[in-house]
């Protein structure tokens, strides 16, 4: 990911998830697949990846980020209503986070 070789990184993360399915860092790997897709502007592919992550790891340290990124994906896909819901969810559930601050700014843009 750091080298911006997103497709290679996503393949490696998927292989890791398959081969090490019980490892404690599997949730992080699933989150980063979504980030890789987002970084490539593959927003419609990133949303289900982040949703899968949230379903499986709702208490992860990456939860607020994943919800925020879903909002960003919807914003980029011009699905304003869905984006607003996700940004508001971040603000409501994670008010003290950077993502909440960013969500407030995004909501201003969507009015």
PDB file of C-alpha atoms in Angstrom:
ATOM      1  CA  UNK A   1       0.000   0.000   0.000  1.00  0.00           C
ATOM      2  CA  UNK A   2       2.749   2.468   0.911  1.00  0.00           C
ATOM      3  CA  UNK A   3       4.314   1.957  -2.509  1.00  0.00           C
ATOM      4  CA  UNK A   4       0.911   2.550  -4.127  1.00  0.00           C
ATOM      5  CA  UNK A   5       0.904  -0.908  -5.687  1.00  0.00           C
ATOM      6  CA  UNK A   6      -2.698  -1.331  -4.661  1.00  0.00           C
ATOM      7  CA  UNK A   7      -3.627  -4.334  -6.780  1.00  0.00           C
ATOM      8  CA  UNK A   8      -0.576  -6.257  -5.544  1.00  0.00           C
ATOM      9  CA  UNK A   9      -1.294  -5.269  -1.961  1.00  0.00           C
ATOM     10  CA  UNK A  10      -4.951  -6.304  -2.227  1.00  0.00           C
ATOM     11  CA  UNK A  11      -3.962  -9.688  -3.660  1.00  0.00           C
ATOM     12  CA  UNK A  12      -1.446 -10.189  -0.855  1.00  0.00           C
ATOM     13  CA  UNK A  13      -3.990  -9.193   1.794  1.00  0.00           C
ATOM     14  CA  UNK A  14      -6.593 -11.573   0.368  1.00  0.00           C
ATOM     15  CA  UNK A  15      -4.035 -14.389   0.323  1.00  0.00           C
ATOM     16  CA  UNK A  16      -3.141 -13.580   3.921  1.00  0.00           C
ATOM     17  CA  UNK A  17      -6.793 -13.692   4.961  1.00  0.00           C
ATOM     18  CA  UNK A  18      -7.224 -17.065   3.278  1.00  0.00           C
ATOM     19  CA  UNK A  19      -4.068 -18.628   4.682  1.00  0.00           C
ATOM     20  CA  UNK A  20      -4.176 -17.129   8.182  1.00  0.00           C
ATOM     21  CA  UNK A  21      -7.914 -16.925   8.779  1.00  0.00           C
ATOM     22  CA  UNK A  22      -7.637 -17.170  12.563  1.00  0.00           C
ATOM     23  CA  UNK A  23      -4.876 -14.603  13.075  1.00  0.00           C
ATOM     24  CA  UNK A  24      -5.722 -11.578  15.212  1.00  0.00           C
ATOM     25  CA  UNK A  25      -4.869  -9.109  12.427  1.00  0.00           C
ATOM     26  CA  UNK A  26      -7.334 -10.463   9.850  1.00  0.00           C
ATOM     27  CA  UNK A  27      -9.715  -7.581  10.556  1.00  0.00           C
ATOM     28  CA  UNK A  28      -6.991  -5.055   9.832  1.00  0.00           C
ATOM     29  CA  UNK A  29      -6.249  -6.827   6.548  1.00  0.00           C
ATOM     30  CA  UNK A  30      -9.899  -6.649   5.539  1.00  0.00           C
ATOM     31  CA  UNK A  31     -10.007  -2.951   6.333  1.00  0.00           C
ATOM     32  CA  UNK A  32      -6.889  -2.278   4.243  1.00  0.00           C
ATOM     33  CA  UNK A  33      -8.400  -4.017   1.236  1.00  0.00           C
ATOM     34  CA  UNK A  34     -11.149  -1.413   1.373  1.00  0.00           C
ATOM     35  CA  UNK A  35      -8.541   1.336   1.634  1.00  0.00           C
ATOM     36  CA  UNK A  36      -6.725  -0.031  -1.389  1.00  0.00           C
ATOM     37  CA  UNK A  37      -9.901  -0.012  -3.425  1.00  0.00           C
ATOM     38  CA  UNK A  38     -10.754   3.489  -2.211  1.00  0.00           C
ATOM     39  CA  UNK A  39      -7.277   4.724  -3.158  1.00  0.00           C
ATOM     40  CA  UNK A  40      -7.893   3.512  -6.694  1.00  0.00           C
ATOM     41  CA  UNK A  41     -11.252   5.319  -6.847  1.00  0.00           C
ATOM     42  CA  UNK A  42     -13.031   1.954  -6.989  1.00  0.00           C
ATOM     43  CA  UNK A  43     -15.731   3.297  -4.727  1.00  0.00           C
ATOM     44  CA  UNK A  44     -18.475   0.822  -5.631  1.00  0.00           C
ATOM     45  CA  UNK A  45     -16.079  -2.036  -4.799  1.00  0.00           C
ATOM     46  CA  UNK A  46     -14.782  -0.414  -1.625  1.00  0.00           C
ATOM     47  CA  UNK A  47     -18.222   0.000  -0.018  1.00  0.00           C
ATOM     48  CA  UNK A  48     -19.015  -3.732   0.279  1.00  0.00           C
ATOM     49  CA  UNK A  49     -15.480  -4.407   1.487  1.00  0.00           C
ATOM     50  CA  UNK A  50     -15.855  -1.844   4.272  1.00  0.00           C
ATOM     51  CA  UNK A  51     -19.358  -3.168   5.061  1.00  0.00           C
ATOM     52  CA  UNK A  52     -18.002  -6.715   5.348  1.00  0.00           C
ATOM     53  CA  UNK A  53     -15.287  -5.437   7.637  1.00  0.00           C
ATOM     54  CA  UNK A  54     -17.823  -3.609   9.829  1.00  0.00           C
ATOM     55  CA  UNK A  55     -20.058  -6.678  10.074  1.00  0.00           C
ATOM     56  CA  UNK A  56     -17.196  -8.921  11.123  1.00  0.00           C
ATOM     57  CA  UNK A  57     -15.236  -6.460  13.295  1.00  0.00           C
ATOM     58  CA  UNK A  58     -17.647  -3.861  14.718  1.00  0.00           C
ATOM     59  CA  UNK A  59     -15.383  -3.075  17.689  1.00  0.00           C
ATOM     60  CA  UNK A  60     -12.176  -2.590  15.700  1.00  0.00           C
ATOM     61  CA  UNK A  61     -10.022   0.505  16.072  1.00  0.00           C
ATOM     62  CA  UNK A  62     -10.749   1.075  12.365  1.00  0.00           C
ATOM     63  CA  UNK A  63     -14.557   1.194  12.763  1.00  0.00           C
ATOM     64  CA  UNK A  64     -14.931   4.975  12.648  1.00  0.00           C
ATOM     65  CA  UNK A  65     -12.561   5.145   9.682  1.00  0.00           C
ATOM     66  CA  UNK A  66     -14.481   2.494   7.779  1.00  0.00           C
ATOM     67  CA  UNK A  67     -17.818   4.247   8.279  1.00  0.00           C
ATOM     68  CA  UNK A  68     -16.252   7.546   7.233  1.00  0.00           C
ATOM     69  CA  UNK A  69     -14.742   5.943   4.126  1.00  0.00           C
ATOM     70  CA  UNK A  70     -18.121   4.501   3.182  1.00  0.00           C
ATOM     71  CA  UNK A  71     -19.510   8.018   3.424  1.00  0.00           C
ATOM     72  CA  UNK A  72     -16.690   9.277   1.214  1.00  0.00           C
ATOM     73  CA  UNK A  73     -17.378   6.531  -1.314  1.00  0.00           C
ATOM     74  CA  UNK A  74     -21.030   7.502  -1.450  1.00  0.00           C
ATOM     75  CA  UNK A  75     -20.067  11.152  -1.777  1.00  0.00           C
ATOM     76  CA  UNK A  76     -17.770  10.340  -4.698  1.00  0.00           C
ATOM     77  CA  UNK A  77     -20.548   8.280  -6.321  1.00  0.00           C
ATOM     78  CA  UNK A  78     -22.918  11.275  -5.904  1.00  0.00           C
ATOM     79  CA  UNK A  79     -25.146   9.373  -3.491  1.00  0.00           C
ATOM     80  CA  UNK A  80     -25.579  12.312  -1.172  1.00  0.00           C
ATOM     81  CA  UNK A  81     -28.300  10.886   1.033  1.00  0.00           C
ATOM     82  CA  UNK A  82     -26.290   7.751   1.808  1.00  0.00           C
ATOM     83  CA  UNK A  83     -23.147   9.829   2.360  1.00  0.00           C
ATOM     84  CA  UNK A  84     -24.927  12.119   4.810  1.00  0.00           C
ATOM     85  CA  UNK A  85     -26.218   9.131   6.793  1.00  0.00           C
ATOM     86  CA  UNK A  86     -22.726   7.682   7.152  1.00  0.00           C
ATOM     87  CA  UNK A  87     -21.111  10.965   8.102  1.00  0.00           C
ATOM     88  CA  UNK A  88     -23.805  11.543  10.714  1.00  0.00           C
ATOM     89  CA  UNK A  89     -23.272   8.006  12.021  1.00  0.00           C
ATOM     90  CA  UNK A  90     -19.587   8.768  12.586  1.00  0.00           C
ATOM     91  CA  UNK A  91     -20.455  12.001  14.399  1.00  0.00           C
ATOM     92  CA  UNK A  92     -23.054  10.265  16.583  1.00  0.00           C
ATOM     93  CA  UNK A  93     -21.061   7.139  17.452  1.00  0.00           C
ATOM     94  CA  UNK A  94     -17.504   8.499  17.497  1.00  0.00           C
ATOM     95  CA  UNK A  95     -17.765  12.221  18.361  1.00  0.00           C
ATOM     96  CA  UNK A  96     -14.212  12.604  19.654  1.00  0.00           C
ATOM     97  CA  UNK A  97     -12.475  11.235  16.558  1.00  0.00           C
ATOM     98  CA  UNK A  98     -10.734  12.876  13.648  1.00  0.00           C
ATOM     99  CA  UNK A  99     -13.281  11.159  11.410  1.00  0.00           C
ATOM    100  CA  UNK A 100     -16.116  12.958  13.237  1.00  0.00           C
ATOM    101  CA  UNK A 101     -14.427  16.291  12.593  1.00  0.00           C
ATOM    102  CA  UNK A 102     -13.938  15.367   8.933  1.00  0.00           C
ATOM    103  CA  UNK A 103     -17.543  14.168   8.717  1.00  0.00           C
ATOM    104  CA  UNK A 104     -18.798  17.530   9.938  1.00  0.00           C
ATOM    105  CA  UNK A 105     -16.843  19.233   7.171  1.00  0.00           C
ATOM    106  CA  UNK A 106     -18.191  16.808   4.581  1.00  0.00           C
ATOM    107  CA  UNK A 107     -21.754  17.420   5.726  1.00  0.00           C
ATOM    108  CA  UNK A 108     -21.258  21.137   5.153  1.00  0.00           C
ATOM    109  CA  UNK A 109     -20.166  20.353   1.591  1.00  0.00           C
ATOM    110  CA  UNK A 110     -23.255  18.239   0.958  1.00  0.00           C
ATOM    111  CA  UNK A 111     -25.870  20.849   1.935  1.00  0.00           C
TER     112      UNK A 111
END
